[in-house]
Amino acid sequence: MKKLSTLFTTATLSMATMLFGISNLAKANNDTVYLYTWTEYVPSGLLDNFTKETGIKVIVSSLESNETMYARLKTLGKNGGYDVIAPSNYFVSKMRKENMLMPLDHSKLPVLNELDPNLLNKPYDPNNQYSLPQILGAPGIAYNRDAVDSSKITSWGDLWSAEYKDQLQLLDDAREIFNIALLKLGEDPNTTDPEIIKKAYEELLKLRPNVLAFSSDNPANAFVAGEVDLGMLWNGSAYIARKDGAPIDLLWPKEGPVLWVDTLAIPSTSKNPDGAHKLINYLLSAEVAKELALEIGYPTPNLAAQKLLPSEMVNDTSLYPPVEVLQKSYWQDDVGDAAIIYENYYQQLKVAK
């Protein structure tokens, strides 16, 4: 996932490999499911009813990044004992290609019928063979409505205007930053072509004088504190800040955003796939999805859950992208070894001025 604006703690969260050891992870039985997910996605009490209903205990490990999750599963190999993991969509693409995920049995996942079809069957996982979406996120252009004339901003390209010198905050994420330059240039944001990536880097060098800060750790805080009035924010971050009273609005650029979803999937090394299916079905169910959406502020793909949410939340088009925005959006995808090229250029960009 991308960093959220607020963090939630829960007594159920623990680092399973530390408390139980890798050998015990591999000894999981039908009475236990090992869940490896983002800390914010398991607020206190969320799993209580699952254990009451099924008798299955859930041991939760805190997922810090997709890269860490991937490396840990590779290290554990066949001894891995996680049953449910929460990779972002571009890591689903990577992991399914490397046979690290178990095909889902859709007959054990009736919740599939409640999920928004606009968010299913995407290129990162055709027919959702290996994953189901849990949380939707996307970066947009955030601005302080008391300080910025939004009529001047319709495109990512507008951020290059000289009038915004030393005024922008961008997300501290190589792919997110390159996405806006590639879209400005009319290129595929998932390109692996080194020459096109270099061209995007050169375009970002032109933007660099406008950038005051890069931040993905509670990125809305600088807007709330009045340190910046314009830049990139994820839809959920902007929503939470606005809910807390900050004069922050978010618009979708005409080129469309590059969407990401955090999913639920089952590693190919799961020792309890039956319990894993039950847990995925529970976590994506309407009542649980509603509670999570209220806690973290990000959109849920569960249409039944959306009906349970406050109307002002689901009707907020800066939080829930309307269909016309979704239709012109892109999905962030795995770029393989090109990720190193992006990261190297990004580090050079950050120190440039």
Coordinates of C-alpha atoms in Angstrom, one line a residue:
M1 CA 0.0 0.0 0.0
K2 CA 0.9 3.6 0.0
K3 CA 1.4 5.3 3.3
L4 CA -1.8 6.5 5.0
S5 CA -2.4 9.7 6.8
T6 CA -3.2 8.1 10.2
L7 CA -2.0 4.9 11.8
F8 CA -4.0 2.5 13.8
T9 CA -2.6 0.1 16.3
T10 CA -4.0 -3.3 17.3
A11 CA -3.2 -5.8 19.9
T12 CA -3.6 -8.6 17.4
L13 CA -0.7 -7.4 15.3
S14 CA 2.6 -9.2 15.7
M15 CA 5.6 -10.2 13.7
A16 CA 4.8 -13.9 13.4
T17 CA 8.3 -14.9 12.4
M18 CA 9.6 -13.3 15.5
L19 CA 7.1 -14.7 18.0
F20 CA 6.7 -18.1 16.5
G21 CA 9.8 -18.6 14.4
I22 CA 10.0 -19.7 10.8
S23 CA 9.7 -23.4 11.7
N24 CA 6.5 -22.8 13.6
L25 CA 5.1 -20.8 10.8
A26 CA 5.4 -23.8 8.6
K27 CA 3.5 -25.9 11.0
A28 CA 0.2 -24.0 10.6
N29 CA -2.9 -26.1 10.9
N30 CA -6.6 -25.8 10.1
D31 CA -7.2 -24.0 13.4
T32 CA -4.9 -21.1 12.5
V33 CA -4.5 -18.7 9.6
Y34 CA -1.3 -16.6 9.2
L35 CA -2.2 -13.2 7.7
Y36 CA 0.6 -10.9 6.4
T37 CA -0.9 -7.4 5.8
W38 CA -0.6 -3.7 6.2
T39 CA -0.9 -2.6 9.9
E40 CA -3.7 -0.1 9.1
Y41 CA -5.8 -2.8 7.6
V42 CA -6.4 -4.6 10.8
P43 CA -7.9 -2.1 13.3
S44 CA -8.6 -3.4 16.8
G45 CA -11.4 -6.0 17.0
L46 CA -11.7 -6.5 13.2
L47 CA -11.0 -10.2 13.4
D48 CA -12.9 -11.0 16.5
N49 CA -16.1 -12.1 14.7
F50 CA -14.1 -14.2 12.3
T51 CA -12.7 -16.3 15.1
K52 CA -16.1 -16.6 16.7
E53 CA -17.8 -17.7 13.5
T54 CA -15.1 -20.1 12.3
G55 CA -13.1 -21.1 15.4
I56 CA -10.0 -20.1 13.4
K57 CA -7.3 -18.1 15.1
V58 CA -5.6 -15.4 13.0
I59 CA -2.0 -14.6 13.6
V60 CA -1.1 -11.2 12.0
S61 CA 2.3 -10.1 10.8
S62 CA 2.8 -6.4 9.9
L63 CA 3.6 -5.8 6.2
E64 CA 6.0 -2.9 5.8
S65 CA 6.5 -2.8 2.0
N66 CA 5.8 -5.0 -1.0
E67 CA 9.5 -5.4 -1.5
T68 CA 10.0 -6.7 2.1
M69 CA 7.1 -9.1 1.7
Y70 CA 8.5 -10.4 -1.6
A71 CA 12.0 -10.9 -0.2
R72 CA 10.6 -12.7 2.9
L73 CA 8.6 -15.1 0.9
K74 CA 11.5 -15.8 -1.3
T75 CA 13.7 -16.4 1.7
L76 CA 11.2 -18.7 3.4
G77 CA 10.7 -20.7 0.2
K78 CA 8.7 -23.9 0.7
N79 CA 8.9 -23.4 4.5
G80 CA 6.8 -20.3 4.2
G81 CA 3.7 -20.5 6.4
Y82 CA 1.7 -17.4 5.5
D83 CA -1.8 -18.2 4.4
V84 CA -3.1 -14.8 3.2
I85 CA -1.0 -11.8 2.0
A86 CA -1.8 -8.3 0.8
P87 CA 0.3 -7.5 -2.2
S88 CA -0.4 -4.3 -4.2
N89 CA -1.6 -5.1 -7.7
Y90 CA 1.8 -4.6 -9.4
F91 CA 3.3 -7.2 -7.1
V92 CA 0.5 -9.6 -7.9
S93 CA 1.6 -9.3 -11.5
K94 CA 5.2 -10.0 -10.5
M95 CA 4.4 -12.9 -8.1
R96 CA 2.0 -14.7 -10.3
K97 CA 4.6 -14.8 -13.1
E98 CA 7.0 -16.4 -10.6
N99 CA 4.5 -19.0 -9.4
M100 CA 4.4 -17.5 -5.9
L101 CA 0.7 -17.4 -5.7
M102 CA -2.0 -20.1 -5.4
P103 CA -4.9 -19.9 -7.8
L104 CA -8.1 -18.9 -6.0
D105 CA -11.1 -21.1 -5.8
H106 CA -13.9 -18.7 -6.6
S107 CA -16.6 -21.1 -5.5
K108 CA -15.2 -20.5 -1.9
L109 CA -15.4 -16.7 -2.4
P110 CA -19.1 -15.7 -2.7
V111 CA -18.0 -12.2 -1.8
L112 CA -16.8 -11.9 -5.4
N113 CA -20.3 -11.1 -6.4
E114 CA -20.3 -8.0 -4.3
L115 CA -17.2 -6.5 -5.8
D116 CA -17.2 -3.6 -8.3
P117 CA -16.8 -5.2 -11.8
N118 CA -15.0 -2.0 -12.9
L119 CA -12.1 -3.1 -10.6
L120 CA -12.0 -6.7 -11.6
N121 CA -10.3 -8.6 -14.4
K122 CA -7.5 -6.2 -14.9
P123 CA -4.2 -6.8 -16.7
Y124 CA -2.2 -7.4 -13.5
D125 CA -4.4 -10.5 -12.8
P126 CA -6.8 -11.5 -15.6
N127 CA -10.0 -13.0 -14.3
N128 CA -8.8 -12.4 -10.8
Q129 CA -7.3 -15.9 -10.8
Y130 CA -4.9 -15.1 -8.0
S131 CA -6.2 -12.0 -6.1
L132 CA -9.2 -9.9 -5.1
P133 CA -9.1 -6.2 -4.5
Q134 CA -9.4 -4.9 -1.0
I135 CA -8.5 -1.2 -1.1
L136 CA -8.4 1.3 -4.0
G137 CA -6.0 4.2 -4.2
A138 CA -4.8 6.8 -6.7
P139 CA -2.8 10.0 -6.6
G140 CA -4.4 13.2 -7.7
I141 CA -3.6 16.9 -7.7
A142 CA -4.2 18.3 -4.2
Y143 CA -4.5 21.9 -3.5
N144 CA -5.5 24.3 -0.7
R145 CA -8.7 25.8 -1.9
D146 CA -8.1 29.0 0.1
A147 CA -4.7 29.6 -1.6
V148 CA -4.8 28.1 -5.1
D149 CA -6.9 28.9 -8.1
S150 CA -8.0 25.5 -9.2
S151 CA -9.3 26.8 -12.6
K152 CA -5.6 26.9 -13.6
I153 CA -5.1 23.2 -13.0
T154 CA -6.5 20.5 -15.2
S155 CA -3.4 18.5 -16.0
W156 CA -0.3 17.0 -14.5
G157 CA 1.5 19.3 -16.9
D158 CA 0.2 22.3 -15.1
L159 CA 2.5 21.5 -12.2
W160 CA 5.5 22.5 -14.4
S161 CA 4.3 26.2 -14.4
A162 CA 7.0 28.6 -13.3
E163 CA 4.5 30.3 -10.9
Y164 CA 4.8 27.2 -8.6
K165 CA 8.6 27.5 -8.0
D166 CA 9.5 26.0 -4.6
Q167 CA 5.8 25.3 -3.9
L168 CA 5.1 21.7 -4.7
Q169 CA 5.1 18.6 -2.6
L170 CA 5.4 15.3 -4.5
L171 CA 5.0 11.8 -3.3
D172 CA 8.3 10.1 -2.3
D173 CA 7.9 7.2 -4.7
A174 CA 9.9 6.7 -7.9
R175 CA 7.0 5.2 -9.9
E176 CA 4.5 7.7 -8.8
I177 CA 6.8 10.6 -9.8
F178 CA 7.7 9.1 -13.2
N179 CA 4.1 8.4 -13.9
I180 CA 3.2 12.0 -14.1
A181 CA 6.0 12.8 -16.4
L182 CA 5.3 9.9 -18.7
L183 CA 1.6 10.8 -18.8
K184 CA 2.5 14.4 -19.6
L185 CA 4.6 13.1 -22.5
G186 CA 1.9 10.9 -23.7
E187 CA 3.8 7.7 -22.9
D188 CA 2.8 4.5 -21.1
P189 CA 3.4 4.9 -17.4
N190 CA 4.4 1.2 -17.3
T191 CA 7.1 1.5 -19.9
T192 CA 10.3 -0.5 -19.6
D193 CA 12.0 1.3 -22.5
P194 CA 15.2 2.9 -21.1
E195 CA 15.2 5.7 -23.6
I196 CA 11.6 6.7 -22.7
I197 CA 12.4 6.5 -19.0
K198 CA 15.4 8.8 -19.6
K199 CA 13.2 11.2 -21.5
A200 CA 10.8 11.3 -18.5
Y201 CA 13.7 11.9 -16.2
E202 CA 14.8 14.9 -18.3
E203 CA 11.3 16.2 -18.1
L204 CA 11.3 15.8 -14.4
L205 CA 14.5 17.8 -14.1
K206 CA 12.5 20.7 -15.6
L207 CA 9.9 20.2 -12.8
R208 CA 12.5 20.0 -10.0
P209 CA 12.8 23.8 -9.3
N210 CA 9.1 23.7 -8.4
V211 CA 9.5 20.9 -5.9
L212 CA 9.8 21.9 -2.2
A213 CA 9.5 18.4 -0.7
F214 CA 9.0 14.7 -1.4
S215 CA 6.9 12.9 1.1
S216 CA 5.0 9.6 1.3
D217 CA 4.9 9.4 5.1
N218 CA 1.7 11.1 6.2
P219 CA 1.9 13.3 3.1
A220 CA -1.2 15.3 4.0
N221 CA 0.5 16.7 7.1
A222 CA 2.4 19.4 5.2
F223 CA -0.8 20.6 3.6
V224 CA -2.6 20.6 7.0
A225 CA 0.3 22.6 8.5
G226 CA 0.2 25.1 5.7
E227 CA 3.7 24.3 4.6
V228 CA 2.6 23.5 1.0
D229 CA -0.6 24.4 -0.9
L230 CA -0.2 22.3 -4.1
G231 CA 1.1 18.9 -5.1
M232 CA 0.4 15.2 -5.2
L233 CA -1.7 13.3 -2.7
W234 CA -3.4 9.9 -2.6
N235 CA -7.2 10.2 -2.6
G236 CA -7.5 8.6 0.9
S237 CA -4.9 11.0 2.4
A238 CA -6.7 14.0 1.0
Y239 CA -10.0 12.7 2.3
I240 CA -8.8 12.2 5.8
A241 CA -7.3 15.6 6.0
R242 CA -10.4 17.2 4.6
K243 CA -12.5 15.3 7.1
D244 CA -10.4 16.7 9.9
G245 CA -11.1 20.2 8.7
A246 CA -8.2 21.1 6.4
P247 CA -9.2 23.1 3.3
I248 CA -7.7 20.5 0.9
D249 CA -9.4 19.5 -2.3
L250 CA -8.2 17.0 -4.9
L251 CA -8.9 16.8 -8.6
W252 CA -8.2 14.2 -11.2
P253 CA -6.0 15.4 -14.0
K254 CA -7.3 15.1 -17.5
E255 CA -4.7 12.4 -18.4
G256 CA -6.2 10.3 -15.7
P257 CA -4.5 8.9 -12.6
V258 CA -2.4 5.7 -12.3
L259 CA -4.5 3.5 -10.0
W260 CA -3.3 0.9 -7.5
V261 CA -5.1 -1.6 -5.4
D262 CA -4.1 -3.5 -2.3
T263 CA -5.3 -7.1 -2.8
L264 CA -5.7 -10.3 -0.9
A265 CA -4.0 -13.4 -2.2
I266 CA -2.8 -16.8 -1.0
P267 CA 0.9 -17.7 -1.3
S268 CA 1.6 -21.0 -3.1
T269 CA 3.2 -22.2 0.1
S270 CA 0.1 -21.8 2.3
K271 CA -0.5 -24.6 4.7
N272 CA -4.2 -23.8 5.3
P273 CA -5.7 -22.7 1.9
D274 CA -9.2 -23.5 3.1
G275 CA -8.9 -21.2 6.1
A276 CA -7.3 -18.6 3.8
H277 CA -10.3 -18.6 1.5
K278 CA -12.6 -18.1 4.5
L279 CA -10.5 -15.2 5.8
I280 CA -10.4 -13.5 2.4
N281 CA -14.1 -13.8 2.1
Y282 CA -14.6 -12.4 5.6
L283 CA -12.2 -9.4 5.1
L284 CA -13.9 -8.4 1.8
S285 CA -17.4 -8.9 3.2
A286 CA -19.7 -5.8 3.3
E287 CA -19.8 -5.2 7.0
V288 CA -16.0 -5.6 7.5
A289 CA -15.2 -3.6 4.3
K290 CA -17.4 -0.8 5.6
E291 CA -15.6 -0.7 9.0
L292 CA -12.2 -0.6 7.3
A293 CA -13.3 2.1 4.9
L294 CA -14.5 4.2 7.8
E295 CA -11.2 3.7 9.6
I296 CA -8.7 4.4 6.9
G297 CA -10.6 6.7 4.5
Y298 CA -9.8 4.8 1.4
P299 CA -12.4 3.4 -1.1
T300 CA -13.7 -0.2 -0.8
P301 CA -14.4 -2.1 -4.0
N302 CA -17.4 -3.8 -2.2
L303 CA -20.5 -2.3 -3.7
A304 CA -22.7 -3.7 -0.8
A305 CA -20.4 -2.0 1.7
Q306 CA -20.6 1.3 -0.2
K307 CA -24.3 1.3 0.5
L308 CA -23.6 1.1 4.2
L309 CA -21.3 4.1 4.2
P310 CA -22.3 7.7 4.6
S311 CA -23.5 9.1 1.4
E312 CA -21.2 12.1 1.6
M313 CA -18.3 9.7 1.5
V314 CA -19.2 7.5 -1.4
N315 CA -20.5 10.5 -3.4
D316 CA -17.2 12.3 -3.0
T317 CA -15.8 11.9 -6.5
S318 CA -12.3 13.0 -5.3
L319 CA -12.3 9.9 -3.1
Y320 CA -14.3 7.4 -5.2
P321 CA -13.2 8.0 -8.8
P322 CA -16.3 8.2 -11.1
V323 CA -16.6 5.7 -13.9
E324 CA -15.4 8.2 -16.5
V325 CA -12.1 8.7 -14.5
L326 CA -11.7 5.0 -14.1
Q327 CA -12.1 4.4 -17.8
K328 CA -9.2 6.7 -18.7
S329 CA -7.0 5.6 -15.9
Y330 CA -4.0 3.3 -16.0
W331 CA -3.1 0.5 -13.6
Q332 CA 0.4 0.5 -12.1
D333 CA 2.1 -2.7 -13.2
D334 CA 5.3 -4.6 -12.7
V335 CA 8.2 -3.3 -14.8
G336 CA 10.7 -6.0 -14.0
D337 CA 14.3 -5.0 -14.1
A338 CA 13.4 -1.6 -15.3
A339 CA 12.5 -0.7 -11.7
I340 CA 16.2 -0.3 -11.1
I341 CA 16.4 2.3 -13.9
Y342 CA 13.5 4.2 -12.4
E343 CA 15.0 4.2 -8.9
N344 CA 18.4 5.2 -10.1
Y345 CA 17.1 8.2 -12.0
Y346 CA 14.8 9.1 -9.1
Q347 CA 17.7 9.3 -6.6
Q348 CA 19.5 11.6 -9.0
L349 CA 16.3 13.7 -9.3
K350 CA 16.0 14.2 -5.6
V351 CA 19.5 15.6 -5.2
A352 CA 19.2 17.8 -8.3
K353 CA 18.0 21.4 -8.1

